[in-house]
Each structure stands twice: as C-alpha cells, then as structure tokens.
Amino acid sequence: GMVYPGSFIAIAEQSDIIEHLGRWVLHQACSEMLELIQRQARDESFHLAVNVSVRQFLCADFIAVISDVLRETGFPAASLELEITEITLQATERSLIVLKELDAIGVAVSIDDFGTGYSSLSVLRDLPIKRIKIDRSFIVDLPLSESQRAVVEAIVTLSRAMHMSITVEGIERAEQADLLQHLGCQEGQGF
C-alpha cells in the first residue's frame, strides 16, 4: 500500500539513503515537470518546489548534485525552488555558503513550515531566501481564530518588507483561501 513520507523520511535521514533518495526525487520531479510543461506547449513561467533534507543540504557535494540534475534534465534553474526547514539554517556558516551558491546558479530557496522552528530574524535577514511557506498550523482555525490571523498578518508584513513571496500550506476550505488572499498571500496549497 501507500507509504507516506512521515513513515520513512526519519529513517532515511539517519542513514545514507536520504542523499540518494533526495537526488532521485529531484531528478524525477524536474524531468516530469519539464515533460508536462513541454507537452502543454506553454510559455508561461512556472516553478517547481522540491523539499530538501538537512543532511542533503549540508552534504559537501550538494551544489554539484543540483547542478548535475539541472544539466541532465535540462530543467531551468530559475524555475527550481528548494524547500528547507528552519532547522537547516542552524548550521549558519555552512548554510550561508550553500544559499549563496544556490543563488549564484539561479535556484531559489524557501523556508518550509515557517514559524514552527528556530528561525532568528537576523538569520532570515542575512540569507538569500526567496519565499516563506506559512505552516498549516497557523491557518487550521481560520477565519475564526484571531490569534492565527494576527500571526499570518505579521508574517505577510515581514515578507513584504523583505521582498519575499509567501505560500500558505494546508488550505482546506474556501473561507480560508478567501481570507488569506485578502491578507495578501500570493500562493497556497492544500494539505
């Protein structure tokens, strides 16, 4: 049957499997997305977001792996967005190097599940992050929860001031989508 990532990612992280799995996922995602776009013969811009584990991100050959996958698949670097969690940024010196190298090759980086980890605003300020992904936990009770609305409004204000895009995760109801759009959120995804 179906095995969800929550069941095996932690095990893969504890072994060397995550690096191989991550490369395979990135290669497959880039290949399939490019094929889909080409089949539809569209010229409009698009982006593909792929989650990256902490272990992958901090691996010595991470940039080489990303570059190889882009070259092998022909996927445009400007259309690729890598999602990292806040915990990834805790290795600040190494993270900064990797983020600058990704930025140099044109690959965007977003912070996934923003607000649930340990991000320092000074770290956020100094890193070339293009997008913040607001965690589902901040919108699950919208539009009824005033405290959740306040947190979302604060994140929207912060992202605008820092010229970052926003994606909201876990939108499951029309009234949530309507409120989030009214608050200025540009993109959303379901759970």
N, CA and C atoms as an extended XYZ file, in Angstrom:
573
Properties=species:S:1:pos:R:3:atomname:S:1:resname:S:1:resid:I:1 pbc="F F F"
N         0.826       -1.199        0.000 N   GLY     1
C         0.000        0.000        0.000 CA  GLY     1
C         0.860        1.249        0.000 C   GLY     1
N         0.194        2.356        0.159 N   MET     2
C         0.856        3.656        0.145 CA  MET     2
C         1.655        3.843        1.430 C   MET     2
N         2.899        4.253        1.286 N   VAL     3
C         3.753        4.565        2.434 CA  VAL     3
C         4.034        6.060        2.357 C   VAL     3
N         3.607        6.806        3.347 N   TYR     4
C         3.753        8.254        3.344 CA  TYR     4
C         5.125        8.671        3.860 C   TYR     4
N         5.613        9.839        3.406 N   PRO     5
C         6.950       10.298        3.807 CA  PRO     5
C         7.165       10.343        5.321 C   PRO     5
N         6.144       10.682        6.076 N   GLY     6
C         6.277       10.731        7.527 CA  GLY     6
C         6.703        9.403        8.123 C   GLY     6
N         6.434        8.313        7.390 N   SER     7
C         6.779        6.979        7.875 CA  SER     7
C         8.214        6.579        7.605 C   SER     7
N         8.844        7.178        6.577 N   PHE     8
C        10.187        6.706        6.234 CA  PHE     8
C        11.268        7.786        6.162 C   PHE     8
N        10.906        9.048        6.124 N   ILE     9
C        11.914       10.102        5.985 CA  ILE     9
C        12.900       10.101        7.159 C   ILE     9
N        12.393        9.964        8.372 N   ALA    10
C        13.285        9.975        9.546 CA  ALA    10
C        14.302        8.835        9.480 C   ALA    10
N        13.867        7.674        9.018 N   ILE    11
C        14.777        6.520        8.893 CA  ILE    11
C        15.804        6.793        7.797 C   ILE    11
N        15.341        7.341        6.687 N   ALA    12
C        16.247        7.661        5.581 CA  ALA    12
C        17.260        8.728        5.995 C   ALA    12
N        16.816        9.693        6.822 N   GLU    13
C        17.700       10.751        7.322 CA  GLU    13
C        18.839       10.183        8.176 C   GLU    13
N        18.546        9.127        8.923 N   GLN    14
C        19.540        8.555        9.830 CA  GLN    14
C        20.560        7.692        9.096 C   GLN    14
N        20.313        7.451        7.835 N   SER    15
C        21.246        6.635        7.054 CA  SER    15
C        21.686        7.430        5.825 C   SER    15
N        22.508        6.828        5.026 N   ASP    16
C        22.959        7.484        3.799 CA  ASP    16
C        21.897        7.463        2.705 C   ASP    16
N        20.812        6.792        2.942 N   ILE    17
C        19.774        6.644        1.928 CA  ILE    17
C        19.185        7.989        1.514 C   ILE    17
N        19.064        8.942        2.429 N   ILE    18
C        18.396       10.218        2.139 CA  ILE    18
C        19.084       10.965        1.010 C   ILE    18
N        20.397       10.890        0.928 N   GLU    19
C        21.117       11.598       -0.134 CA  GLU    19
C        20.781       11.018       -1.503 C   GLU    19
N        20.747        9.702       -1.605 N   HIS    20
C        20.395        9.045       -2.868 CA  HIS    20
C        18.918        9.255       -3.191 C   HIS    20
N        18.085        9.126       -2.191 N   LEU    21
C        16.645        9.331       -2.369 CA  LEU    21
C        16.349       10.772       -2.796 C   LEU    21
N        17.003       11.718       -2.151 N   GLY    22
C        16.804       13.122       -2.482 CA  GLY    22
C        17.207       13.447       -3.903 C   GLY    22
N        18.336       12.893       -4.352 N   ARG    23
C        18.775       13.123       -5.736 CA  ARG    23
C        17.767       12.528       -6.704 C   ARG    23
N        17.307       11.323       -6.424 N   TRP    24
C        16.337       10.653       -7.296 CA  TRP    24
C        15.043       11.463       -7.374 C   TRP    24
N        14.545       11.920       -6.231 N   VAL    25
C        13.309       12.715       -6.200 CA  VAL    25
C        13.483       13.994       -7.013 C   VAL    25
N        14.583       14.696       -6.814 N   LEU    26
C        14.840       15.925       -7.553 CA  LEU    26
C        14.895       15.657       -9.054 C   LEU    26
N        15.598       14.620       -9.445 N   HIS    27
C        15.716       14.268      -10.869 CA  HIS    27
C        14.340       13.950      -11.449 C   HIS    27
N        13.576       13.127      -10.753 N   GLN    28
C        12.238       12.747      -11.227 CA  GLN    28
C        11.318       13.964      -11.328 C   GLN    28
N        11.331       14.799      -10.295 N   ALA    29
C        10.452       15.974      -10.275 CA  ALA    29
C        10.791       16.917      -11.430 C   ALA    29
N        12.067       17.186      -11.642 N   CYS    30
C        12.489       18.075      -12.737 CA  CYS    30
C        12.116       17.482      -14.088 C   CYS    30
N        12.378       16.204      -14.286 N   SER    31
C        12.072       15.537      -15.557 CA  SER    31
C        10.579       15.553      -15.849 C   SER    31
N         9.782       15.170      -14.852 N   GLU    32
C         8.339       15.088      -15.054 CA  GLU    32
C         7.708       16.462      -15.247 C   GLU    32
N         8.164       17.473      -14.514 N   MET    33
C         7.617       18.818      -14.654 CA  MET    33
C         7.951       19.395      -16.021 C   MET    33
N         9.182       19.211      -16.458 N   LEU    34
C         9.605       19.713      -17.766 CA  LEU    34
C         8.806       19.038      -18.877 C   LEU    34
N         8.611       17.736      -18.749 N   GLU    35
C         7.824       16.986      -19.731 CA  GLU    35
C         6.384       17.500      -19.771 C   GLU    35
N         5.811       17.746      -18.619 N   LEU    36
C         4.440       18.251      -18.541 CA  LEU    36
C         4.320       19.626      -19.206 C   LEU    36
N         5.243       20.510      -18.911 N   ILE    37
C         5.234       21.853      -19.492 CA  ILE    37
C         5.406       21.782      -21.009 C   ILE    37
N         6.330       20.959      -21.472 N   GLN    38
C         6.569       20.830      -22.904 CA  GLN    38
C         5.369       20.219      -23.616 C   GLN    38
N         4.712       19.254      -22.987 N   ARG    39
C         3.533       18.610      -23.571 CA  ARG    39
C         2.391       19.603      -23.729 C   ARG    39
N         2.288       20.532      -22.759 N   GLN    40
C         1.225       21.523      -22.819 CA  GLN    40
C         1.604       22.713      -23.694 C   GLN    40
N         2.857       22.735      -24.158 N   ALA    41
C         3.365       23.794      -25.040 CA  ALA    41
C         3.057       25.179      -24.484 C   ALA    41
N         3.337       25.383      -23.221 N   ARG    42
C         3.093       26.673      -22.578 CA  ARG    42
C         4.393       27.452      -22.462 C   ARG    42
N         4.283       28.750      -22.624 N   ASP    43
C         5.435       29.620      -22.474 CA  ASP    43
C         5.409       30.373      -21.157 C   ASP    43
N         4.341       30.215      -20.384 N   GLU    44
C         4.232       30.960      -19.131 CA  GLU    44
C         5.266       30.479      -18.113 C   GLU    44
N         5.577       31.342      -17.181 N   SER    45
C         6.560       30.966      -16.179 CA  SER    45
C         5.938       29.986      -15.182 C   SER    45
N         6.780       29.188      -14.601 N   PHE    46
C         6.356       28.203      -13.611 CA  PHE    46
C         7.504       27.974      -12.656 C   PHE    46
N         7.179       27.403      -11.503 N   HIS    47
C         8.258       26.979      -10.617 CA  HIS    47
C         7.888       25.659       -9.980 C   HIS    47
N         8.916       24.920       -9.681 N   LEU    48
C         8.778       23.611       -9.071 CA  LEU    48
C         9.460       23.667       -7.720 C   LEU    48
N         8.738       23.328       -6.682 N   ALA    49
C         9.299       23.319       -5.332 CA  ALA    49
C         9.554       21.871       -4.908 C   ALA    49
N        10.778       21.626       -4.438 N   VAL    50
C        11.169       20.284       -4.006 CA  VAL    50
C        11.772       20.389       -2.607 C   VAL    50
N        11.290       19.558       -1.694 N   ASN    51
C        11.833       19.543       -0.338 CA  ASN    51
C        13.229       18.940       -0.324 C   ASN    51
N        14.088       19.511        0.519 N   VAL    52
C        15.460       19.039        0.675 CA  VAL    52
C        15.698       18.803        2.161 C   VAL    52
N        16.275       17.671        2.474 N   SER    53
C        16.537       17.357        3.879 CA  SER    53
C        17.770       18.123        4.376 C   SER    53
N        17.875       18.227        5.670 N   VAL    54
C        19.028       18.878        6.294 CA  VAL    54
C        20.318       18.180        5.870 C   VAL    54
N        20.299       16.885        5.917 N   ARG    55
C        21.503       16.112        5.590 CA  ARG    55
C        21.933       16.348        4.143 C   ARG    55
N        20.961       16.360        3.224 N   GLN    56
C        21.273       16.645        1.822 CA  GLN    56
C        21.892       18.030        1.690 C   GLN    56
N        21.217       19.003        2.277 N   PHE    57
C        21.601       20.403        2.148 CA  PHE    57
C        23.023       20.650        2.634 C   PHE    57
N        23.406       19.982        3.706 N   LEU    58
C        24.722       20.200        4.298 CA  LEU    58
C        25.810       19.291        3.721 C   LEU    58
N        25.426       18.401        2.818 N   CYS    59
C        26.379       17.487        2.190 CA  CYS    59
C        27.379       18.276        1.349 C   CYS    59
N        28.615       17.871        1.365 N   ALA    60
C        29.692       18.593        0.681 CA  ALA    60
C        29.461       18.738       -0.824 C   ALA    60
N        28.788       17.761       -1.451 N   ASP    61
C        28.587       17.824       -2.902 CA  ASP    61
C        27.183       18.270       -3.304 C   ASP    61
N        26.470       18.916       -2.402 N   PHE    62
C        25.077       19.301       -2.659 CA  PHE    62
C        24.936       20.178       -3.907 C   PHE    62
N        25.749       21.202       -4.037 N   ILE    63
C        25.650       22.105       -5.193 CA  ILE    63
C        25.964       21.345       -6.478 C   ILE    63
N        26.941       20.459       -6.429 N   ALA    64
C        27.282       19.646       -7.601 CA  ALA    64
C        26.113       18.750       -7.996 C   ALA    64
N        25.430       18.176       -7.017 N   VAL    65
C        24.269       17.327       -7.292 CA  VAL    65
C        23.169       18.148       -7.966 C   VAL    65
N        22.883       19.327       -7.431 N   ILE    66
C        21.843       20.192       -8.015 CA  ILE    66
C        22.226       20.563       -9.447 C   ILE    66
N        23.459       20.976       -9.639 N   SER    67
C        23.941       21.356      -10.971 CA  SER    67
C        23.858       20.183      -11.945 C   SER    67
N        24.250       18.994      -11.494 N   ASP    68
C        24.187       17.799      -12.344 CA  ASP    68
C        22.757       17.490      -12.760 C   ASP    68
N        21.824       17.545      -11.813 N   VAL    69
C        20.419       17.249      -12.121 CA  VAL    69
C        19.871       18.266      -13.117 C   VAL    69
N        20.179       19.537      -12.923 N   LEU    70
C        19.711       20.567      -13.859 CA  LEU    70
C        20.284       20.326      -15.262 C   LEU    70
N        21.550       19.985      -15.338 N   ARG    71
C        22.188       19.729      -16.625 CA  ARG    71
C        21.605       18.470      -17.276 C   ARG    71
N        21.455       17.390      -16.497 N   GLU    72
C        20.947       16.120      -17.037 CA  GLU    72
C        19.510       16.236      -17.537 C   GLU    72
N        18.691       16.981      -16.822 N   THR    73
C        17.269       17.072      -17.180 CA  THR    73
C        16.958       18.236      -18.114 C   THR    73
N        17.828       19.237      -18.155 N   GLY    74
C        17.544       20.433      -18.943 CA  GLY    74
C        16.557       21.362      -18.263 C   GLY    74
N        16.321       21.123      -16.991 N   PHE    75
C        15.366       21.939      -16.241 CA  PHE    75
C        15.986       23.315      -15.970 C   PHE    75
N        15.216       24.396      -16.176 N   PRO    76
C        15.781       25.737      -15.944 CA  PRO    76
C        15.969       26.031      -14.451 C   PRO    76
N        17.170       26.439      -14.083 N   ALA    77
C        17.485       26.729      -12.681 CA  ALA    77
C        16.541       27.770      -12.098 C   ALA    77
N        16.154       28.752      -12.886 N   ALA    78
C        15.286       29.824      -12.395 CA  ALA    78
C        13.882       29.337      -12.042 C   ALA    78
N        13.523       28.147      -12.497 N   SER    79
C        12.200       27.595      -12.183 CA  SER    79
C        12.225       26.615      -11.016 C   SER    79
N        13.407       26.372      -10.460 N   LEU    80
C        13.534       25.428       -9.348 CA  LEU    80
C        13.590       26.172       -8.019 C   LEU    80
N        12.819       25.688       -7.083 N   GLU    81
C        12.809       26.220       -5.718 CA  GLU    81
C        13.030       25.054       -4.761 C   GLU    81
N        14.026       25.168       -3.918 N   LEU    82
C        14.303       24.136       -2.933 CA  LEU    82
C        13.733       24.574       -1.594 C   LEU    82
N        12.968       23.695       -0.972 N   GLU    83
C        12.356       23.982        0.322 CA  GLU    83
C        13.203       23.379        1.428 C   GLU    83
N        13.605       24.244        2.355 N   ILE    84
C        14.355       23.785        3.519 CA  ILE    84
C        13.575       24.167        4.769 C   ILE    84
N        13.830       23.465        5.845 N   THR    85
C        13.178       23.807        7.107 CA  THR    85
C        14.067       24.758        7.896 C   THR    85
N        13.494       25.394        8.885 N   GLU    86
C        14.234       26.348        9.708 CA  GLU    86
C        15.428       25.696       10.402 C   GLU    86
N        15.318       24.439       10.754 N   ILE    87
C        16.403       23.742       11.444 CA  ILE    87
C        17.653       23.679       10.564 C   ILE    87
N        17.465       23.658        9.252 N   THR    88
C        18.592       23.627        8.320 CA  THR    88
C        19.471       24.858        8.486 C   THR    88
N        18.862       25.962        8.850 N   LEU    89
C        19.600       27.221        8.973 CA  LEU    89
C        20.421       27.305       10.250 C   LEU    89
N        20.324       26.313       11.117 N   GLN    90
C        21.068       26.344       12.368 CA  GLN    90
C        22.571       26.184       12.150 C   GLN    90
N        22.945       25.522       11.057 N   ALA    91
C        24.373       25.422       10.697 CA  ALA    91
C        24.677       26.659        9.861 C   ALA    91
N        24.634       27.813       10.503 N   THR    92
C        24.611       29.106        9.843 CA  THR    92
C        25.727       29.317        8.840 C   THR    92
N        26.953       29.056        9.216 N   GLU    93
C        28.075       29.316        8.321 CA  GLU    93
C        27.976       28.464        7.064 C   GLU    93
N        27.759       27.175        7.219 N   ARG    94
C        27.623       26.266        6.062 CA  ARG    94
C        26.380       26.620        5.257 C   ARG    94
N        25.269       26.908        5.936 N   SER    95
C        24.030       27.271        5.243 CA  SER    95
C        24.220       28.499        4.384 C   SER    95
N        24.890       29.488        4.906 N   LEU    96
C        25.118       30.728        4.163 CA  LEU    96
C        25.905       30.459        2.885 C   LEU    96
N        26.913       29.626        2.970 N   ILE    97
C        27.704       29.280        1.788 CA  ILE    97
C        26.829       28.594        0.738 C   ILE    97
N        26.064       27.606        1.175 N   VAL    98
C        25.206       26.858        0.250 CA  VAL    98
C        24.143       27.774       -0.357 C   VAL    98
N        23.517       28.608        0.465 N   LEU    99
C        22.480       29.509       -0.040 CA  LEU    99
C        23.037       30.487       -1.072 C   LEU    99
N        24.213       30.992       -0.837 N   LYS   100
C        24.835       31.915       -1.801 CA  LYS   100
C        25.182       31.190       -3.099 C   LYS   100
N        25.657       29.960       -3.002 N   GLU   101
C        25.975       29.188       -4.201 CA  GLU   101
C        24.713       28.853       -5.000 C   GLU   101
N        23.623       28.514       -4.308 N   LEU   102
C        22.352       28.260       -4.990 CA  LEU   102
C        21.852       29.525       -5.683 C   LEU   102
N        21.951       30.636       -4.983 N   ASP   103
C        21.539       31.917       -5.549 CA  ASP   103
C        22.366       32.232       -6.799 C   ASP   103
N        23.643       31.938       -6.763 N   ALA   104
C        24.539       32.218       -7.892 CA  ALA   104
C        24.174       31.404       -9.133 C   ALA   104
N        23.664       30.177       -8.937 N   ILE   105
C        23.275       29.376      -10.106 CA  ILE   105
C        21.809       29.598      -10.479 C   ILE   105
N        21.112       30.451       -9.721 N   GLY   106
C        19.753       30.829      -10.077 CA  GLY   106
C        18.647       30.012       -9.448 C   GLY   106
N        18.980       29.160       -8.485 N   VAL   107
C        17.984       28.328       -7.810 CA  VAL   107
C        17.477       29.068       -6.571 C   VAL   107
N        16.157       29.172       -6.453 N   ALA   108
C        15.549       29.852       -5.310 CA  ALA   108
C        15.446       28.905       -4.120 C   ALA   108
N        15.379       29.492       -2.921 N   VAL   109
C        15.230       28.716       -1.691 CA  VAL   109
C        14.075       29.301       -0.894 C   VAL   109
N        13.254       28.410       -0.351 N   SER   110
C        12.174       28.852        0.525 CA  SER   110
C        12.302       28.155        1.871 C   SER   110
N        11.751       28.805        2.884 N   ILE   111
C        11.731       28.204        4.218 CA  ILE   111
C        10.370       27.556        4.400 C   ILE   111
N        10.373       26.243        4.505 N   ASP   112
C         9.160       25.452        4.663 CA  ASP   112
C         8.747       25.441        6.134 C   ASP   112
N         7.454       25.382        6.372 N   ASP   113
C         6.896       25.320        7.733 CA  ASP   113
C         7.360       26.493        8.585 C   ASP   113
N         7.422       27.675        7.975 N   PHE   114
C         7.933       28.859        8.666 CA  PHE   114
C         7.148       29.124        9.952 C   PHE   114
N         7.887       29.443       11.001 N   GLY   115
C         7.282       29.776       12.285 CA  GLY   115
C         7.207       28.624       13.255 C   GLY   115
N         7.574       27.425       12.813 N   THR   116
C         7.474       26.263       13.698 CA  THR   116
C         8.831       25.831       14.230 C   THR   116
N         9.890       26.461       13.761 N   GLY   117
C        11.245       26.065       14.153 CA  GLY   117
C        11.936       27.130       14.953 C   GLY   117
N        13.179       27.363       14.603 N   TYR   118
C        14.037       28.208       15.411 CA  TYR   118
C        14.633       29.385       14.645 C   TYR   118
N        13.922       29.887       13.651 N   SER   119
C        14.498       30.972       12.853 CA  SER   119
C        14.683       32.242       13.666 C   SER   119
N        15.863       32.781       13.545 N   SER   120
C        16.153       34.089       14.096 CA  SER   120
C        15.887       35.084       12.979 C   SER   120
N        15.291       36.216       13.308 N   LEU   121
C        15.025       37.214       12.282 CA  LEU   121
C        16.322       37.745       11.688 C   LEU   121
N        17.392       37.762       12.464 N   SER   122
C        18.673       38.218       11.912 CA  SER   122
C        19.202       37.227       10.880 C   SER   122
N        18.990       35.944       11.097 N   VAL   123
C        19.401       34.935       10.123 CA  VAL   123
C        18.564       35.095        8.858 C   VAL   123
N        17.273       35.260        9.031 N   LEU   124
C        16.368       35.449        7.905 CA  LEU   124
C        16.750       36.691        7.106 C   LEU   124
N        17.128       37.725        7.801 N   ARG   125
C        17.523       38.987        7.164 CA  ARG   125
C        18.766       38.837        6.308 C   ARG   125
N        19.705       38.016        6.735 N   ASP   126
C        21.007       37.935        6.090 CA  ASP   126
C        21.127       36.858        5.015 C   ASP   126
N        20.120       36.031        4.847 N   LEU   127
C        20.213       34.929        3.893 CA  LEU   127
C        19.394       35.207        2.638 C   LEU   127
N        19.845       34.708        1.482 N   PRO   128
C        19.108       34.930        0.239 CA  PRO   128
C        17.909       33.984        0.094 C   PRO   128
N        16.917       34.203        0.930 N   ILE   129
C        15.693       33.400        0.909 CA  ILE   129
C        14.677       34.122        0.022 C   ILE   129
N        14.000       33.386       -0.857 N   LYS   130
C        13.053       33.989       -1.793 CA  LYS   130
C        11.594       33.846       -1.363 C   LYS   130
N        11.306       32.840       -0.530 N   ARG   131
C         9.914       32.554       -0.199 CA  ARG   131
C         9.805       32.021        1.225 C   ARG   131
N         8.713       32.376        1.871 N   ILE   132
C         8.362       31.825        3.175 CA  ILE   132
C         7.103       30.990        2.978 C   ILE   132
N         7.119       29.772        3.496 N   LYS   133
C         5.932       28.922        3.428 CA  LYS   133
C         5.327       28.865        4.828 C   LYS   133
N         4.155       29.458        4.975 N   ILE   134
C         3.487       29.513        6.277 CA  ILE   134
C         2.925       28.140        6.600 C   ILE   134
N         3.297       27.634        7.752 N   ASP   135
C         2.882       26.300        8.167 CA  ASP   135
C         1.373       26.212        8.361 C   ASP   135
N         0.846       25.050        8.055 N   ARG   136
C        -0.583       24.743        8.185 CA  ARG   136
C        -1.114       25.027        9.593 C   ARG   136
N        -0.286       24.855       10.604 N   SER   137
C        -0.739       25.042       11.988 CA  SER   137
C        -1.211       26.468       12.261 C   SER   137
N        -0.775       27.431       11.431 N   PHE   138
C        -1.177       28.820       11.624 CA  PHE   138
C        -2.482       29.182       10.923 C   PHE   138
N        -3.022       28.263       10.136 N   ILE   139
C        -4.257       28.596        9.419 CA  ILE   139
C        -5.403       27.611        9.639 C   ILE   139
N        -5.143       26.561       10.364 N   VAL   140
C        -6.138       25.498       10.503 CA  VAL   140
C        -7.465       26.001       11.082 C   VAL   140
N        -7.438       26.993       11.965 N   ASP   141
C        -8.676       27.503       12.574 CA  ASP   141
C        -9.137       28.831       11.984 C   ASP   141
N        -8.556       29.225       10.860 N   LEU   142
C        -9.017       30.448       10.189 CA  LEU   142
C       -10.339       30.171        9.487 C   LEU   142
N       -11.209       31.148        9.397 N   PRO   143
C       -11.064       32.544        9.781 CA  PRO   143
C       -11.495       32.862       11.210 C   PRO   143
N       -11.835       31.866       12.015 N   LEU   144
C       -12.366       32.119       13.355 CA  LEU   144
C       -11.314       32.561       14.370 C   LEU   144
N       -10.096       32.090       14.241 N   SER   145
C        -9.065       32.371       15.236 CA  SER   145
C        -8.379       33.714       14.974 C   SER   145
N        -8.594       34.646       15.882 N   GLU   146
C        -7.962       35.965       15.765 CA  GLU   146
C        -6.455       35.884       15.953 C   GLU   146
N        -5.995       34.993       16.832 N   SER   147
C        -4.548       34.882       17.062 CA  SER   147
C        -3.853       34.309       15.825 C   SER   147
N        -4.466       33.342       15.155 N   GLN   148
C        -3.874       32.804       13.928 CA  GLN   148
C        -3.861       33.870       12.828 C   GLN   148
N        -4.932       34.643       12.757 N   ARG   149
C        -4.984       35.731       11.766 CA  ARG   149
C        -3.854       36.738       12.035 C   ARG   149
N        -3.637       37.069       13.299 N   ALA   150
C        -2.593       38.034       13.656 CA  ALA   150
C        -1.206       37.512       13.253 C   ALA   150
N        -0.950       36.230       13.470 N   VAL   151
C         0.342       35.647       13.102 CA  VAL   151
C         0.529       35.699       11.579 C   VAL   151
N        -0.510       35.331       10.837 N   VAL   152
C        -0.421       35.361        9.374 CA  VAL   152
C        -0.186       36.790        8.888 C   VAL   152
N        -0.911       37.749        9.452 N   GLU   153
C        -0.720       39.158        9.067 CA  GLU   153
C         0.713       39.613        9.342 C   GLU   153
N         1.263       39.205       10.460 N   ALA   154
C         2.642       39.584       10.805 CA  ALA   154
C         3.642       38.972        9.815 C   ALA   154
N         3.439       37.718        9.454 N   ILE   155
C         4.335       37.063        8.502 CA  ILE   155
C         4.220       37.716        7.126 C   ILE   155
N         3.003       38.067        6.718 N   VAL   156
C         2.793       38.743        5.432 CA  VAL   156
C         3.523       40.085        5.422 C   VAL   156
N         3.392       40.838        6.496 N   THR   157
C         4.066       42.134        6.597 CA  THR   157
C         5.584       41.967        6.540 C   THR   157
N         6.095       40.994        7.276 N   LEU   158
C         7.528       40.710        7.280 CA  LEU   158
C         8.008       40.331        5.881 C   LEU   158
N         7.290       39.458        5.217 N   SER   159
C         7.734       39.004        3.893 CA  SER   159
C         7.703       40.139        2.877 C   SER   159
N         6.704       40.986        2.945 N   ARG   160
C         6.661       42.139        2.035 CA  ARG   160
C         7.852       43.058        2.264 C   ARG   160
N         8.132       43.345        3.510 N   ALA   161
C         9.241       44.244        3.846 CA  ALA   161
C        10.574       43.675        3.383 C   ALA   161
N        10.686       42.342        3.348 N   MET   162
C        11.936       41.700        2.958 CA  MET   162
C        11.908       41.222        1.505 C   MET   162
N        10.871       41.601        0.771 N   HIS   163
C        10.735       41.263       -0.653 CA  HIS   163
C        10.750       39.760       -0.894 C   HIS   163
N        10.015       39.036       -0.054 N   MET   164
C         9.896       37.591       -0.193 CA  MET   164
C         8.471       37.251       -0.610 C   MET   164
N         8.323       36.156       -1.312 N   SER   165
C         6.997       35.652       -1.659 CA  SER   165
C         6.485       34.798       -0.501 C   SER   165
N         5.177       34.539       -0.540 N   ILE   166
C         4.565       33.706        0.506 CA  ILE   166
C         3.743       32.596       -0.141 C   ILE   166
N         3.850       31.414        0.419 N   THR   167
C         2.952       30.313        0.102 CA  THR   167
C         2.367       29.847        1.434 C   THR   167
N         1.064       29.636        1.466 N   VAL   168
C         0.413       29.150        2.681 CA  VAL   168
C         0.086       27.670        2.484 C   VAL   168
N         0.478       26.861        3.442 N   GLU   169
C         0.251       25.420        3.363 CA  GLU   169
C        -1.022       25.023        4.111 C   GLU   169
N        -1.664       23.990        3.616 N   GLY   170
C        -2.778       23.390        4.343 CA  GLY   170
C        -4.124       24.065        4.182 C   GLY   170
N        -4.339       24.781        3.095 N   ILE   171
C        -5.639       25.419        2.860 CA  ILE   171
C        -6.626       24.328        2.467 C   ILE   171
N        -7.686       24.211        3.249 N   GLU   172
C        -8.650       23.137        3.017 CA  GLU   172
C       -10.070       23.632        2.800 C   GLU   172
N       -10.323       24.915        3.073 N   ARG   173
C       -11.682       25.446        2.941 CA  ARG   173
C       -11.668       26.774        2.184 C   ARG   173
N       -12.754       27.048        1.464 N   ALA   174
C       -12.858       28.270        0.654 CA  ALA   174
C       -12.724       29.524        1.511 C   ALA   174
N       -13.293       29.524        2.718 N   GLU   175
C       -13.218       30.720        3.565 CA  GLU   175
C       -11.781       30.999        4.026 C   GLU   175
N       -10.980       29.951        4.180 N   GLN   176
C        -9.560       30.144        4.494 CA  GLN   176
C        -8.862       30.809        3.307 C   GLN   176
N        -9.106       30.277        2.125 N   ALA   177
C        -8.478       30.818        0.911 CA  ALA   177
C        -8.871       32.271        0.698 C   ALA   177
N       -10.140       32.581        0.899 N   ASP   178
C       -10.617       33.959        0.717 CA  ASP   178
C        -9.924       34.915        1.680 C   ASP   178
N        -9.857       34.548        2.954 N   LEU   179
C        -9.217       35.400        3.951 CA  LEU   179
C        -7.726       35.571        3.658 C   LEU   179
N        -7.052       34.490        3.338 N   LEU   180
C        -5.618       34.545        3.063 CA  LEU   180
C        -5.321       35.418        1.845 C   LEU   180
N        -6.167       35.318        0.847 N   GLN   181
C        -5.994       36.171       -0.331 CA  GLN   181
C        -6.205       37.635        0.051 C   GLN   181
N        -7.206       37.899        0.869 N   HIS   182
C        -7.470       39.255        1.350 CA  HIS   182
C        -6.281       39.801        2.160 C   HIS   182
N        -5.624       38.938        2.909 N   LEU   183
C        -4.471       39.353        3.726 CA  LEU   183
C        -3.212       39.573        2.886 C   LEU   183
N        -3.237       39.160        1.624 N   GLY   184
C        -2.100       39.410        0.739 CA  GLY   184
C        -1.220       38.216        0.453 C   GLY   184
N        -1.688       37.023        0.774 N   CYS   185
C        -0.918       35.828        0.472 CA  CYS   185
C        -1.020       35.533       -1.025 C   CYS   185
N         0.125       35.316       -1.678 N   GLN   186
C         0.146       35.149       -3.122 CA  GLN   186
C        -0.191       33.736       -3.583 C   GLN   186
N         0.235       32.739       -2.825 N   GLU   187
C         0.037       31.352       -3.259 CA  GLU   187
C        -0.391       30.488       -2.077 C   GLU   187
N        -1.064       29.401       -2.412 N   GLY   188
C        -1.471       28.469       -1.368 CA  GLY   188
C        -1.450       27.049       -1.906 C   GLY   188
N        -1.475       26.125       -0.981 N   GLN   189
C        -1.561       24.717       -1.342 CA  GLN   189
C        -2.384       23.996       -0.288 C   GLN   189
N        -2.970       22.882       -0.682 N   GLY   190
C        -3.751       22.085        0.251 CA  GLY   190
C        -2.856       21.262        1.152 C   GLY   190
N        -3.493       20.499        2.023 N   PHE   191
C        -2.733       19.650        2.925 CA  PHE   191
C        -2.378       18.381        2.185 C   PHE   191
